[in-house]
């Protein structure tokens, strides 16, 4: 445990940067006019 | 690095890797400068406030994280979609009824008719939409159809037919269509409920919260309030599907800046899957949200977060859509960059079978994309939308929230700024606040 910094979640954003998206996951309208959601909320269908 | 406070903790997000840290004040100051200055420059900049010894210690912790790949200032190159995948469609929003039995004052669909005659979709058009989706979906297996309106249950027989036809045709191709439905809950009778439960269809139910708040904005066609019938119907419906596979969504406006109280009201009705969203558009109306409301709205999200954490700790939690976020895991990079997919992966279909980039562009002739019968006849629009990713939006490239937000709503951007590439400023500020809270919540483990 470090003195000044605690890791809450190690980032994984770049881990898939080389692959083309398979687009099997749910579509996510982000507008408030539907139930908007952030992509951060999405589940990958391909793991 | 984006350093912010939540619930008494100081947190730091590395925008490009998504790494989330809890830090002390010193580390927070160091991290703010980390991607811009060398360690020696950081030490010089902060040495009037911290001892060199402490600075060296904090810097070495940061260096360790960077060496492990947890911090990074360099954006990966823009993923360029292959030509084959451009124009492959995976989701449709079917406007089965451009008509509604409510007269919601903030309705972007012009109380259901989208500025046109009140019409409903016929079976032939609905089936043609399914055929269009299946033949346009390329190798994609998981497809989606959302029944939207107006009020889709005004056209229930056609909804039922489209689902049966869609299941049959998709199965022949080894594909699956996931159906969803958004409704004002006024027409949920036994037959409808049985059908929706039998098909395990995810349902979004509209209700704004407290009676006075709801009835001010969501009157029936005859002007009477809709709250008592709708809240009753929603509760019954949720009970009959054992509290699963639904969302109750409300809209807040300038008339209820204390919208956390509306979420609490929905919670007290026994509802546990909740979402409440800022009203869109309506420039100059008394309900319109403006920058002047921003500070109050941010405080209100904080009040809601307190309620959310309190209920979680009491062991009777609820889901609030905008506070759910996988900080670890989540979707792939391509998805984080491209967002909603309007105009390329996702299209809206009018009752007559006309195609638009999404439900918010319906009726705007400059966005007409073809029909379900003839297919997409405006490839230039498909191209424009498929390239409208984060990398083309200067505002987003600078934003800490980019890989959680993915670039916001093209329709708000267009309606506010005349281009799909410049997001709406107010909605960005609200989005960023909600993302900070969602990240903050993940830093608090449940005490249960
Ligand atoms: S919050 Fe706004 S600026 Fe930030 S990524 Fe989303 S749309 Fe872009
Ligand atoms: S453009 Fe906006 S309204 Fe349309 S699908 Fe995307 S996020 Fe939703």
CSV table of N, CA and C in Angstrom, one decimal, chain A residues 12-39:
chain,number,residue,atom,x,y,z
A,12,UNK,N,-8.3,0.0,-18.2
A,12,UNK,CA,-8.1,-1.0,-19.3
A,12,UNK,C,-8.5,-0.4,-20.6
A,13,UNK,N,-8.7,0.9,-20.7
A,13,UNK,CA,-9.2,1.5,-21.9
A,13,UNK,C,-8.4,1.1,-23.1
A,14,UNK,N,-7.1,1.2,-23.0
A,14,UNK,CA,-6.2,1.0,-24.2
A,14,UNK,C,-6.0,-0.4,-24.5
A,15,UNK,N,-6.4,-1.3,-23.7
A,15,UNK,CA,-6.1,-2.7,-23.9
A,15,UNK,C,-6.7,-3.3,-25.2
A,16,UNK,N,-7.8,-2.7,-25.7
A,16,UNK,CA,-8.4,-3.2,-26.9
A,16,UNK,C,-8.3,-2.2,-28.1
A,17,UNK,N,-7.4,-1.3,-27.9
A,17,UNK,CA,-7.3,-0.2,-29.0
A,17,UNK,C,-6.8,-0.8,-30.3
A,18,UNK,N,-6.3,-1.9,-30.4
A,18,UNK,CA,-5.8,-2.4,-31.7
A,18,UNK,C,-6.9,-3.2,-32.5
A,19,UNK,N,-7.9,-3.6,-31.8
A,19,UNK,CA,-8.9,-4.5,-32.4
A,19,UNK,C,-10.1,-3.6,-33.0
A,20,UNK,N,-10.7,-4.1,-34.1
A,20,UNK,CA,-11.9,-3.5,-34.6
A,20,UNK,C,-13.1,-4.0,-33.7
A,21,UNK,N,-14.0,-3.0,-33.4
A,21,UNK,CA,-15.1,-3.4,-32.5
A,21,UNK,C,-16.0,-4.4,-33.2
A,22,UNK,N,-16.4,-5.5,-32.5
A,22,UNK,CA,-17.3,-6.5,-33.2
A,22,UNK,C,-18.7,-6.1,-33.3
A,23,UNK,N,-19.1,-5.0,-32.5
A,23,UNK,CA,-20.4,-4.5,-32.6
A,23,UNK,C,-21.5,-5.4,-32.2
A,24,UNK,N,-21.2,-6.4,-31.3
A,24,UNK,CA,-22.2,-7.3,-30.8
A,24,UNK,C,-22.9,-6.8,-29.6
A,25,UNK,N,-22.3,-5.8,-28.9
A,25,UNK,CA,-22.9,-5.3,-27.7
A,25,UNK,C,-24.0,-4.4,-27.9
A,26,UNK,N,-24.7,-4.1,-26.8
A,26,UNK,CA,-26.0,-3.3,-26.9
A,26,UNK,C,-25.7,-1.9,-27.4
A,27,UNK,N,-26.6,-1.4,-28.2
A,27,UNK,CA,-26.6,0.0,-28.7
A,27,UNK,C,-26.8,0.9,-27.5
A,28,UNK,N,-26.2,2.1,-27.4
A,28,UNK,CA,-26.4,2.9,-26.3
A,28,UNK,C,-26.7,4.3,-26.7
A,29,UNK,N,-27.9,4.6,-26.8
A,29,UNK,CA,-28.3,6.0,-27.0
A,29,UNK,C,-28.0,6.8,-25.8
A,30,UNK,N,-27.3,7.9,-26.0
A,30,UNK,CA,-26.9,8.7,-24.8
A,30,UNK,C,-27.7,9.9,-24.6
A,31,UNK,N,-28.8,10.1,-25.4
A,31,UNK,CA,-29.6,11.2,-25.3
A,31,UNK,C,-30.5,11.1,-24.1
A,32,UNK,N,-30.8,12.2,-23.4
A,32,UNK,CA,-31.7,12.1,-22.3
A,32,UNK,C,-33.1,11.8,-22.8
A,33,UNK,N,-33.4,11.8,-24.1
A,33,UNK,CA,-34.8,11.6,-24.5
A,33,UNK,C,-35.1,10.1,-24.4
A,34,UNK,N,-34.1,9.2,-24.4
A,34,UNK,CA,-34.3,7.8,-24.2
A,34,UNK,C,-33.7,7.6,-22.8
A,35,UNK,N,-33.6,6.3,-22.4
A,35,UNK,CA,-32.8,6.1,-21.2
A,35,UNK,C,-31.4,6.1,-21.6
A,36,UNK,N,-30.8,7.3,-21.4
A,36,UNK,CA,-29.4,7.5,-21.9
A,36,UNK,C,-28.5,6.7,-20.9
A,37,UNK,N,-27.4,6.3,-21.5
A,37,UNK,CA,-26.4,5.6,-20.7
A,37,UNK,C,-25.0,5.9,-21.2
A,38,UNK,N,-24.1,5.9,-20.3
A,38,UNK,CA,-22.7,6.2,-20.7
A,38,UNK,C,-22.2,4.9,-21.3
A,39,UNK,N,-21.2,4.9,-22.2
A,39,UNK,CA,-20.7,3.7,-22.7
A,39,UNK,C,-20.0,2.9,-21.6
